[in-house]
Short mmCIF file of C-alpha atoms and ligand atoms in Angstrom, two decimals:
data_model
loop_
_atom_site.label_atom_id
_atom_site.label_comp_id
_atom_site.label_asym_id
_atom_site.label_seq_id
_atom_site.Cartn_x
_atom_site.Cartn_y
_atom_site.Cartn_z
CA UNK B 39 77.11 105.67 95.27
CA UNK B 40 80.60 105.62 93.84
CA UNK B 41 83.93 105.05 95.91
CA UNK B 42 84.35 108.70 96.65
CA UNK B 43 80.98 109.16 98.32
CA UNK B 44 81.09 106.08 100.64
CA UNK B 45 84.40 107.08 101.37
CA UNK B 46 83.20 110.45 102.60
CA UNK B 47 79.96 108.77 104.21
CA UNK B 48 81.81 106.05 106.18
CA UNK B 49 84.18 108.83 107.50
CA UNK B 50 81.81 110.83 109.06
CA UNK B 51 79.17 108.01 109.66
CA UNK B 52 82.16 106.89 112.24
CA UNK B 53 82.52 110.43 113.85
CA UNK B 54 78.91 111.69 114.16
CA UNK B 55 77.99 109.35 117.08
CA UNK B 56 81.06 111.05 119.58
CA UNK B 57 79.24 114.76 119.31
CA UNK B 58 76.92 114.70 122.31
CA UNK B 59 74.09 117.23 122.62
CA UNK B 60 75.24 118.28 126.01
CA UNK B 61 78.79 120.06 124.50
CA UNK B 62 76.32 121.19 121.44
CA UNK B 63 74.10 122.79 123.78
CA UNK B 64 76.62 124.55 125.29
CA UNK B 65 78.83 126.09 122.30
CA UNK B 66 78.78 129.25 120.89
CA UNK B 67 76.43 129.57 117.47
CA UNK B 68 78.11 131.27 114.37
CA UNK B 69 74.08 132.67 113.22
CA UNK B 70 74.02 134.19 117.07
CA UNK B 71 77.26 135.89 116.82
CA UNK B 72 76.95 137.35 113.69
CA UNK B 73 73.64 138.21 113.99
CA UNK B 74 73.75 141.94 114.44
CA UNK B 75 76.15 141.71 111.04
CA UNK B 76 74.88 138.97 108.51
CA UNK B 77 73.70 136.08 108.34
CA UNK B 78 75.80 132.76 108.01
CA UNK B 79 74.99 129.81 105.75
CA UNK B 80 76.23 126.36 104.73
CA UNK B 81 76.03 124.60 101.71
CA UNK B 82 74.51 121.34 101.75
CA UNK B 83 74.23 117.96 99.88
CA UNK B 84 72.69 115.13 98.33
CA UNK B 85 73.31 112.82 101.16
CA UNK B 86 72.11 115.76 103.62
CA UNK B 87 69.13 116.94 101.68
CA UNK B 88 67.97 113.16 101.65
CA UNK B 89 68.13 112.57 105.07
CA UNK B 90 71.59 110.01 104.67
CA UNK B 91 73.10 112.30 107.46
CA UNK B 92 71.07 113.29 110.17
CA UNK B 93 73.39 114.55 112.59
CA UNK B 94 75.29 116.94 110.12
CA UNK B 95 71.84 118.56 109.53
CA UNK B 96 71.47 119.02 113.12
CA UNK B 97 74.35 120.97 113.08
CA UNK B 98 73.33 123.17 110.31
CA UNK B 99 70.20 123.81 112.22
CA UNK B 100 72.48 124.77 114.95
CA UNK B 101 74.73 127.07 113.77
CA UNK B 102 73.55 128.49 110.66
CA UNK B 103 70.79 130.63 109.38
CA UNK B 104 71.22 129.86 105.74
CA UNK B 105 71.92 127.31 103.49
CA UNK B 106 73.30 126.82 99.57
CA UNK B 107 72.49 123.81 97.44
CA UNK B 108 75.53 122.65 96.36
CA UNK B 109 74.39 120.62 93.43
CA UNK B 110 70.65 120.16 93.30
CA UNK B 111 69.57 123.09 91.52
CA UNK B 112 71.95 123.30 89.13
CA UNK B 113 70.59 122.52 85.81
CA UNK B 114 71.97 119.07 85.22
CA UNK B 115 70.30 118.10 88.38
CA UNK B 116 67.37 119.53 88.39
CA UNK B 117 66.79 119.55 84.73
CA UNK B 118 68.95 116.94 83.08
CA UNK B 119 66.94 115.87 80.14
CA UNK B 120 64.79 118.70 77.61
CA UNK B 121 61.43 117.17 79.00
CA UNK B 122 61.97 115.88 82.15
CA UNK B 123 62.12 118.24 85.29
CA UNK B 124 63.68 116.44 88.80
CA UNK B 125 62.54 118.59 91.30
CA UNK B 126 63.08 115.49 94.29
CA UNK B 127 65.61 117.03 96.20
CA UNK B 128 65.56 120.70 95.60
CA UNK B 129 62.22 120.64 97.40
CA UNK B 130 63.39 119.11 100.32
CA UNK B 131 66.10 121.31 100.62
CA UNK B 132 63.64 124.23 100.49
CA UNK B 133 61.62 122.34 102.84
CA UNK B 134 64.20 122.21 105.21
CA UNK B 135 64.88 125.50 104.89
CA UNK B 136 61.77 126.63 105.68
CA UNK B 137 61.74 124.56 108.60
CA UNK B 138 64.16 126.26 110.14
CA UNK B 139 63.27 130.28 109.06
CA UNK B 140 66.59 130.06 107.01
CA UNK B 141 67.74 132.34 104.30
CA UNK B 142 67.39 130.36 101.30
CA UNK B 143 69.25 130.70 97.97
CA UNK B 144 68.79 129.53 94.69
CA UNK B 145 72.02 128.25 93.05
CA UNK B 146 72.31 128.57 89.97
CA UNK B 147 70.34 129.37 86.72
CA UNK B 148 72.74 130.13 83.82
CA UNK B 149 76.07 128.67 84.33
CA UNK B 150 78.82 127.11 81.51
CA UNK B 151 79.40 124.24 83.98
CA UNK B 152 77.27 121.45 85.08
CA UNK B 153 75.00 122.30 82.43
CA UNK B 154 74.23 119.46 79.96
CA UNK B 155 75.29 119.53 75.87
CA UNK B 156 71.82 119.31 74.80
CA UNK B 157 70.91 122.44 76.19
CA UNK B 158 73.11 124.20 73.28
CA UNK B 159 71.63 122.05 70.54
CA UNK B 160 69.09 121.08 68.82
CA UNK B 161 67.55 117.83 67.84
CA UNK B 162 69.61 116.83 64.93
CA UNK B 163 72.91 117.64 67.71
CA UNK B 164 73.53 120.51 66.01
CA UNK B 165 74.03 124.41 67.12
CA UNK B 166 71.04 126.40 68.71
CA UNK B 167 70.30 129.71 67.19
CA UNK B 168 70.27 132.76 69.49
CA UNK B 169 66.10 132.71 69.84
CA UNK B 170 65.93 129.81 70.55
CA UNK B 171 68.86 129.31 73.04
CA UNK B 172 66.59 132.20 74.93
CA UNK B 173 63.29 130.34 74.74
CA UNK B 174 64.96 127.68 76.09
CA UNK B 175 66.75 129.71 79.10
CA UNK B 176 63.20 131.46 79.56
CA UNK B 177 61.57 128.00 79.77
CA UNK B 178 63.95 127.00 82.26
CA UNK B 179 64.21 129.80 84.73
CA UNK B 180 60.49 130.10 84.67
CA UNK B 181 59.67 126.91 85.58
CA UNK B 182 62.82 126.23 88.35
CA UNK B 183 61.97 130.25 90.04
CA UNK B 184 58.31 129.49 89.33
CA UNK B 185 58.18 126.95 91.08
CA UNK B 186 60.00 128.16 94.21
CA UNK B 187 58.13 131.67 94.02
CA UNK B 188 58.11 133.27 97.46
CA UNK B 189 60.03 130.59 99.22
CA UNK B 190 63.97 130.86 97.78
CA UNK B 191 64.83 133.95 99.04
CA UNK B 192 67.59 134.83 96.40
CA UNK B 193 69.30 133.71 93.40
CA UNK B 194 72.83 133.16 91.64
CA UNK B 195 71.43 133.90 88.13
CA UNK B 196 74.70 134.23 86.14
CA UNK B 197 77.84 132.22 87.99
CA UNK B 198 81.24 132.53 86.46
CA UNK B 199 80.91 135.00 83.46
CA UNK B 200 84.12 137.09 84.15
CA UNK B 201 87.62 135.44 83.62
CA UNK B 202 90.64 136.84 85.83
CA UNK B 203 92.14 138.38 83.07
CA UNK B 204 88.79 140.91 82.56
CA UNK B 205 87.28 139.45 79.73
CA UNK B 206 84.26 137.84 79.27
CA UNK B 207 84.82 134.07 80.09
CA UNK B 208 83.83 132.31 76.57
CA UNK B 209 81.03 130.03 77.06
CA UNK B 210 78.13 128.55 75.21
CA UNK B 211 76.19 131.30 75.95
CA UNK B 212 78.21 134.02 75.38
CA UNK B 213 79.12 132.44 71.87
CA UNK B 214 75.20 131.61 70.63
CA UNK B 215 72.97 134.50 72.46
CA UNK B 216 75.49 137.60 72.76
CA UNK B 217 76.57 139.50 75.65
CA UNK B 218 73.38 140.48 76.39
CA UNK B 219 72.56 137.06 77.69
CA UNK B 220 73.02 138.16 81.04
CA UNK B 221 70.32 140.71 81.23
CA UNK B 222 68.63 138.50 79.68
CA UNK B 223 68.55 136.14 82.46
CA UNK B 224 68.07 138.42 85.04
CA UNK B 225 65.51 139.96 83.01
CA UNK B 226 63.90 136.09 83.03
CA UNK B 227 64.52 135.66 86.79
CA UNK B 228 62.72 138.68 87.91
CA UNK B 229 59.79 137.96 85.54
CA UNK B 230 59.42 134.33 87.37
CA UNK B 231 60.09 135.97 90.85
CA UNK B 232 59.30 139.30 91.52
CA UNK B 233 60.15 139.44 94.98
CA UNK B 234 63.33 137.10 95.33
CA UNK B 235 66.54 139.16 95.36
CA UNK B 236 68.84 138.51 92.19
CA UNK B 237 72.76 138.07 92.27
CA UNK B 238 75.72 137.80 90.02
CA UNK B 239 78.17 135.23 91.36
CA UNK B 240 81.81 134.26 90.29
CA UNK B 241 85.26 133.48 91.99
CA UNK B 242 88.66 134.92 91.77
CA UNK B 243 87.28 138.44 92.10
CA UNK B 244 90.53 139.73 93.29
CA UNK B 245 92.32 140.21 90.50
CA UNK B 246 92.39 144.14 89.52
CA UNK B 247 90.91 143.25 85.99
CA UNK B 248 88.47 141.11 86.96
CA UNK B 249 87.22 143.26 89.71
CA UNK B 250 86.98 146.21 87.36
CA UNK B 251 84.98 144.34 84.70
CA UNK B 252 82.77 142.58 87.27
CA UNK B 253 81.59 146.02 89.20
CA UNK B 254 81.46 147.53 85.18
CA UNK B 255 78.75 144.55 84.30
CA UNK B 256 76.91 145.03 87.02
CA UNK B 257 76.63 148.66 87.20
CA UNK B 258 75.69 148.28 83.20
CA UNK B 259 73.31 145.94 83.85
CA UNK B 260 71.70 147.94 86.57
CA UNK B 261 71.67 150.57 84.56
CA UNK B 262 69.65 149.05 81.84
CA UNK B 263 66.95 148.05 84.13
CA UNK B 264 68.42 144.52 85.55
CA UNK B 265 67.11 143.58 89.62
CA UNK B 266 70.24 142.89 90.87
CA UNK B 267 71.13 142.69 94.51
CA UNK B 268 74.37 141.75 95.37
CA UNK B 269 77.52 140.36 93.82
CA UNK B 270 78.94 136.76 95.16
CA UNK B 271 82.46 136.57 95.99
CA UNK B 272 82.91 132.68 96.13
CA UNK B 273 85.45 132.47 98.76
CA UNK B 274 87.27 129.43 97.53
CA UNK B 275 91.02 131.05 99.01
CA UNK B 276 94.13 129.42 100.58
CA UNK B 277 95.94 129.89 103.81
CA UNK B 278 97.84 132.79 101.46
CA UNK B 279 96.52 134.08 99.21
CA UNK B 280 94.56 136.14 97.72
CA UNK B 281 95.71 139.08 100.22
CA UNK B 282 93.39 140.12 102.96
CA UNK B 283 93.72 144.01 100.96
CA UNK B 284 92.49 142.61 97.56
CA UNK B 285 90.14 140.82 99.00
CA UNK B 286 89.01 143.79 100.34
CA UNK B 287 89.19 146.35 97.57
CA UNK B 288 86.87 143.97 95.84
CA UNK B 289 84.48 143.84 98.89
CA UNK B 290 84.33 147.22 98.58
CA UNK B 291 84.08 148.27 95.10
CA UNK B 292 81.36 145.27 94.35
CA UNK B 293 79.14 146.99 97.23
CA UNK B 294 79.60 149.98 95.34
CA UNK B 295 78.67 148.84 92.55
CA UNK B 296 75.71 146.43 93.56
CA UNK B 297 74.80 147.66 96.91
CA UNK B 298 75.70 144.45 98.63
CA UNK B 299 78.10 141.53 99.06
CA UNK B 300 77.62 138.26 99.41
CA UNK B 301 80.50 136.01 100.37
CA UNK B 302 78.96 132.73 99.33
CA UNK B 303 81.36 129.71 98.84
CA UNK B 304 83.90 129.90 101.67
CA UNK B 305 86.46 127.14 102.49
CA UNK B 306 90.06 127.32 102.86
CA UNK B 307 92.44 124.32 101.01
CA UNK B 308 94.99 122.97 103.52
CA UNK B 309 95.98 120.81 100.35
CA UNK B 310 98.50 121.89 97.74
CA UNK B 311 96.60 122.77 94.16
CA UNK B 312 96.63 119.92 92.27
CA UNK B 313 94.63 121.91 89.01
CA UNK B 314 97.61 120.16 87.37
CA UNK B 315 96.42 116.38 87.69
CA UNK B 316 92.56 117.32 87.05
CA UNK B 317 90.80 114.24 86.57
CA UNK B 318 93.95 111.80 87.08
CA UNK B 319 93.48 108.71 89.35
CA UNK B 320 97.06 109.65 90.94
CA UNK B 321 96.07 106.63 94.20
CA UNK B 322 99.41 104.78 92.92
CA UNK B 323 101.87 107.40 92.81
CA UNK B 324 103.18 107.21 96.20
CA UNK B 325 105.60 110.06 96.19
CA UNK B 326 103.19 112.59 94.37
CA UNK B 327 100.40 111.44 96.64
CA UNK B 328 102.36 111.88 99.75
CA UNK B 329 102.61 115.53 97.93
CA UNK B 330 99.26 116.29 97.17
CA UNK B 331 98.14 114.59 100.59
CA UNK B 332 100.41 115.43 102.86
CA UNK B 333 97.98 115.30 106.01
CA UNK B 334 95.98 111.68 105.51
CA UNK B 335 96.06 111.21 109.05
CA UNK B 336 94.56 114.32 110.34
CA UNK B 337 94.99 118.03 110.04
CA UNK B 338 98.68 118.28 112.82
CA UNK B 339 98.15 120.78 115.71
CA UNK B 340 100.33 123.32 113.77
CA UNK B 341 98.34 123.48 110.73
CA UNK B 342 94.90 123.67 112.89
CA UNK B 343 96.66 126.97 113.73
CA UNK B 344 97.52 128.32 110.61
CA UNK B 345 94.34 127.30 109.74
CA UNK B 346 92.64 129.26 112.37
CA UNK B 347 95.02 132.34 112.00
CA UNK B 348 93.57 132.57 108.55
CA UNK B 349 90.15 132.29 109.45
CA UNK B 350 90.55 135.14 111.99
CA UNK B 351 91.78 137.43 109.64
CA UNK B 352 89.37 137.07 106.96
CA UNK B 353 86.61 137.11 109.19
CA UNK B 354 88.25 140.71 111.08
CA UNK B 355 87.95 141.59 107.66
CA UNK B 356 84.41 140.51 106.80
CA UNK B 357 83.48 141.97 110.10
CA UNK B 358 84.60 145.37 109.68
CA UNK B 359 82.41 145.70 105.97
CA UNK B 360 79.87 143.93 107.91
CA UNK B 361 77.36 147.33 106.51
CA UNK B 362 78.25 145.95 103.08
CA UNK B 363 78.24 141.84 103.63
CA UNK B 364 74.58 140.23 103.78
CA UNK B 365 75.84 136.95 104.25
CA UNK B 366 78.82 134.80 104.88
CA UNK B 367 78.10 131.07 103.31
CA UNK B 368 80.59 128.17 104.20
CA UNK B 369 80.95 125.47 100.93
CA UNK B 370 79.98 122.67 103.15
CA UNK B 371 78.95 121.95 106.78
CA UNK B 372 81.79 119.79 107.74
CA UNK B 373 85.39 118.49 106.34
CA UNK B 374 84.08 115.12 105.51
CA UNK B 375 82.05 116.33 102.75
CA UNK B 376 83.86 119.12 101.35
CA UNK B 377 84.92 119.15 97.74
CA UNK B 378 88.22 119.03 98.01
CA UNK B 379 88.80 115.88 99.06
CA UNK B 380 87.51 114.63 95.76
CA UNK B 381 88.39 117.43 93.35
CA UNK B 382 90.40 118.10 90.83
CA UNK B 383 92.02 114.81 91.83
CA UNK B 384 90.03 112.04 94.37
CA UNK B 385 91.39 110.34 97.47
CA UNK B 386 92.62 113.14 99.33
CA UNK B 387 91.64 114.73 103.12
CA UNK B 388 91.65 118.58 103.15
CA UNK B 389 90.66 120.43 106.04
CA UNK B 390 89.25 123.42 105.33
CA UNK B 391 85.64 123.88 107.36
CA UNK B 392 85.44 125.14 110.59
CA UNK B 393 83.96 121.65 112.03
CA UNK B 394 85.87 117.86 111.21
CA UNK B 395 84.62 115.17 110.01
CA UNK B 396 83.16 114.06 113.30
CA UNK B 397 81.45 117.56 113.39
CA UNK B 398 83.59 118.85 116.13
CA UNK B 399 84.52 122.45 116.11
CA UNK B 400 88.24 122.85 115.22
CA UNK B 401 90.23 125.66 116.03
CA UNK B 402 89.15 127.87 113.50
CA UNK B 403 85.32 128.24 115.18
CA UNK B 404 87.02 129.56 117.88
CA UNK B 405 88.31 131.77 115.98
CA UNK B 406 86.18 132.85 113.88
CA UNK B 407 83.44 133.06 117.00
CA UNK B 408 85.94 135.22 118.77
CA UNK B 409 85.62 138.30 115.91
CA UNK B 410 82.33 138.77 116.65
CA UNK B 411 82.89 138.91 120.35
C1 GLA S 103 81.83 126.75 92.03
C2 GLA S 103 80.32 126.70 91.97
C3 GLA S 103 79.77 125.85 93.05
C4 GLA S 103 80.57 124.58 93.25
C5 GLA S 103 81.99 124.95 93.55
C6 GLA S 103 82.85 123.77 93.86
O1 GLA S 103 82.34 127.60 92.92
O2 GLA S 103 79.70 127.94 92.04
O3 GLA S 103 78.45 125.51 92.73
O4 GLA S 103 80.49 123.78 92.12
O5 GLA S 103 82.47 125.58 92.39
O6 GLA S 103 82.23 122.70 94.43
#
């Protein structure tokens, strides 16, 4: 476990005990009041998926009635070596889902991240040729869907392939297969799994080009005979931007052009964007840390509101295309585990999850449990 993760253990370790079942029993559920419009998930981890935090999976059980993997079925986890398959935790987080009667998705098959360098060469280290770059794709959706046949409900096939700009983002796969790599995976993923529903997934679908090429793709790929359910809007937005009315146009031109919507990686950064300092242990810079961190104490009463304000209004929104949103997934259960605490720079405390890191509701349940009402 490295210093990030016991950090982010021992802080909600210290919380969990304070949430009683008596207030639980008693609050509002986000599956309940959504239920007549979609369903609501959570992404969950390592340290939930084996067990490490009990009470946080309680919660998911309580509110939600879906869940996301957030790393375990990616390929370098589940597949990190050419031989060697590690199926440990992805089939207790299918287990688990199960359990429950959740919506379970698949996340993700053919992606440029999180995807080890062997995968792209050969033996000798050197390039993979197109054919075989598919076998190898082929070989791995087959045996990750396979295996999960009839019991993930859905899958991200292709995440990310679209860059804001509307081109197609330039990765491994592009470069060695061709652009037909996509229907090529989809083509893969419905071969493995019939009956599980298929979706493209990327993030910053607001931007006019980007929204234009992503409904073109999917409409093309349709066209040639691709299963493809929904499109993914990830959700990873700030307290201002992207507008509520690009947001939308994209909501409603990806339903056009996909039939449905999935809004699958929502959380909301109460930190400033530190994409500048990726990867930079900035702990002993004071004054830029005291920038980049402003709240290390807590999330102040007037942020909680801003906070909330912004969760209202993107959940009026989500509410009113409710006919053309399946689901609405959170990136995490609770603000103790969430990403950004630990990326693209460690050692910071966002905020941006409807519970705390004691898994109290903040503000911005109420909020968000009040749209539905
Ligand atoms: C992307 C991916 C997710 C996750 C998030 C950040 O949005 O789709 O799997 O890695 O980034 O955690």
């Amino acid at each position: 476990m490295n210093s990030t993760r016991i950090f982010l253990v021992a802080w909600c370790t210290f919380g969990s005990a304070i949430v009683t079942n008596s207030a639980a029993a008693e609050r509002p559920r986000l599956k309940d009041a959504f239920k007549d419009d979609f369903v609501v998930g959570a992404a969950i981890g390592e340290d939930q998926i084996m067990g490490d935090e009990p009470k946080s999976m309680e919660l998911v059980a309580e509110q939600f009635n879906a869940i996301s993997p957030e790393n375990c079925l990616k390929w370098e986890s589940v597949h990190p070596e050419p031989d060697r398959y590690d199926f440990e935790q992805s089939d207790k987080y299918v287990e688990f889902g199960e359990q429950h009667g959740m919506f379970i998705l698949g996340h993700t098959l053919v992606w440029h991240n999180q995807t080890p360098a062997w995968v792209f060469e050969d033996e000798q280290g050197k390039p993979l040729g197109r054919e075989a770059l598919l076998a190898r794709m082929r070989d791995h959706i087959h045996t990750v869907v396979g295996r999960y046949k009839g019991r993930i409900t859905g899958w991200d096939v292709v995440n990310e392939a679209v860059m804001p700009d509307g081109t197609m983002r330039k990765t491994k796969w592009l470069e060695i297969i061709g652009p037909d790599y996509l229907a090529k995976a989809y083509e893969y993923a419905h071969e493995a799994d019939p009956d599980a529903e298929l979706y493209y997934n990327d993030y910053n679908e607001w931007y006019p080009e980007m929204r234009a090429t992503t409904a073109k793709l999917v409409r093309d790929l349709k066209a040639g005979g691709a299963r493809i359910d929904g499109i993914g809007m990830q959700g990873h937005w700030g307290l201002d931007y992207p507008s509520l009315d690009q947001a939308e146009a994209s909501i409603v031109a990806f339903a056009d052009a996909a039939g449905k919507v999935n809004i699958t990686e929502v959380d909301i950064a109460t930190v400033p964007d530190a994409r500048q300092y990726r990867g930079m242990d900035i702990s002993e810079d004071k004054e830029l840390m005291k920038k980049l961190d402003p709240y290390p104490d807590g999330l102040p009463d007037e942020m909680q509101k801003r906070l909330a304000d912004r969760y209202r209004d993107v959940f009026t929104m989500f509410h009113k295309h409710r006919d053309k949103i399946a689901r609405v997934t959170f990136w995490g259960v609770h603000d103790g585990q969430t990403w950004l605490s630990y990326h693209p720079v460690p050692g910071r405390h966002a905020y941006p999850l409807l519970f705390d890191a004691q898994l109290e509701p903040k503000p911005a349940f109420d909020a968000v449990i009040e749209v539905a009402e």
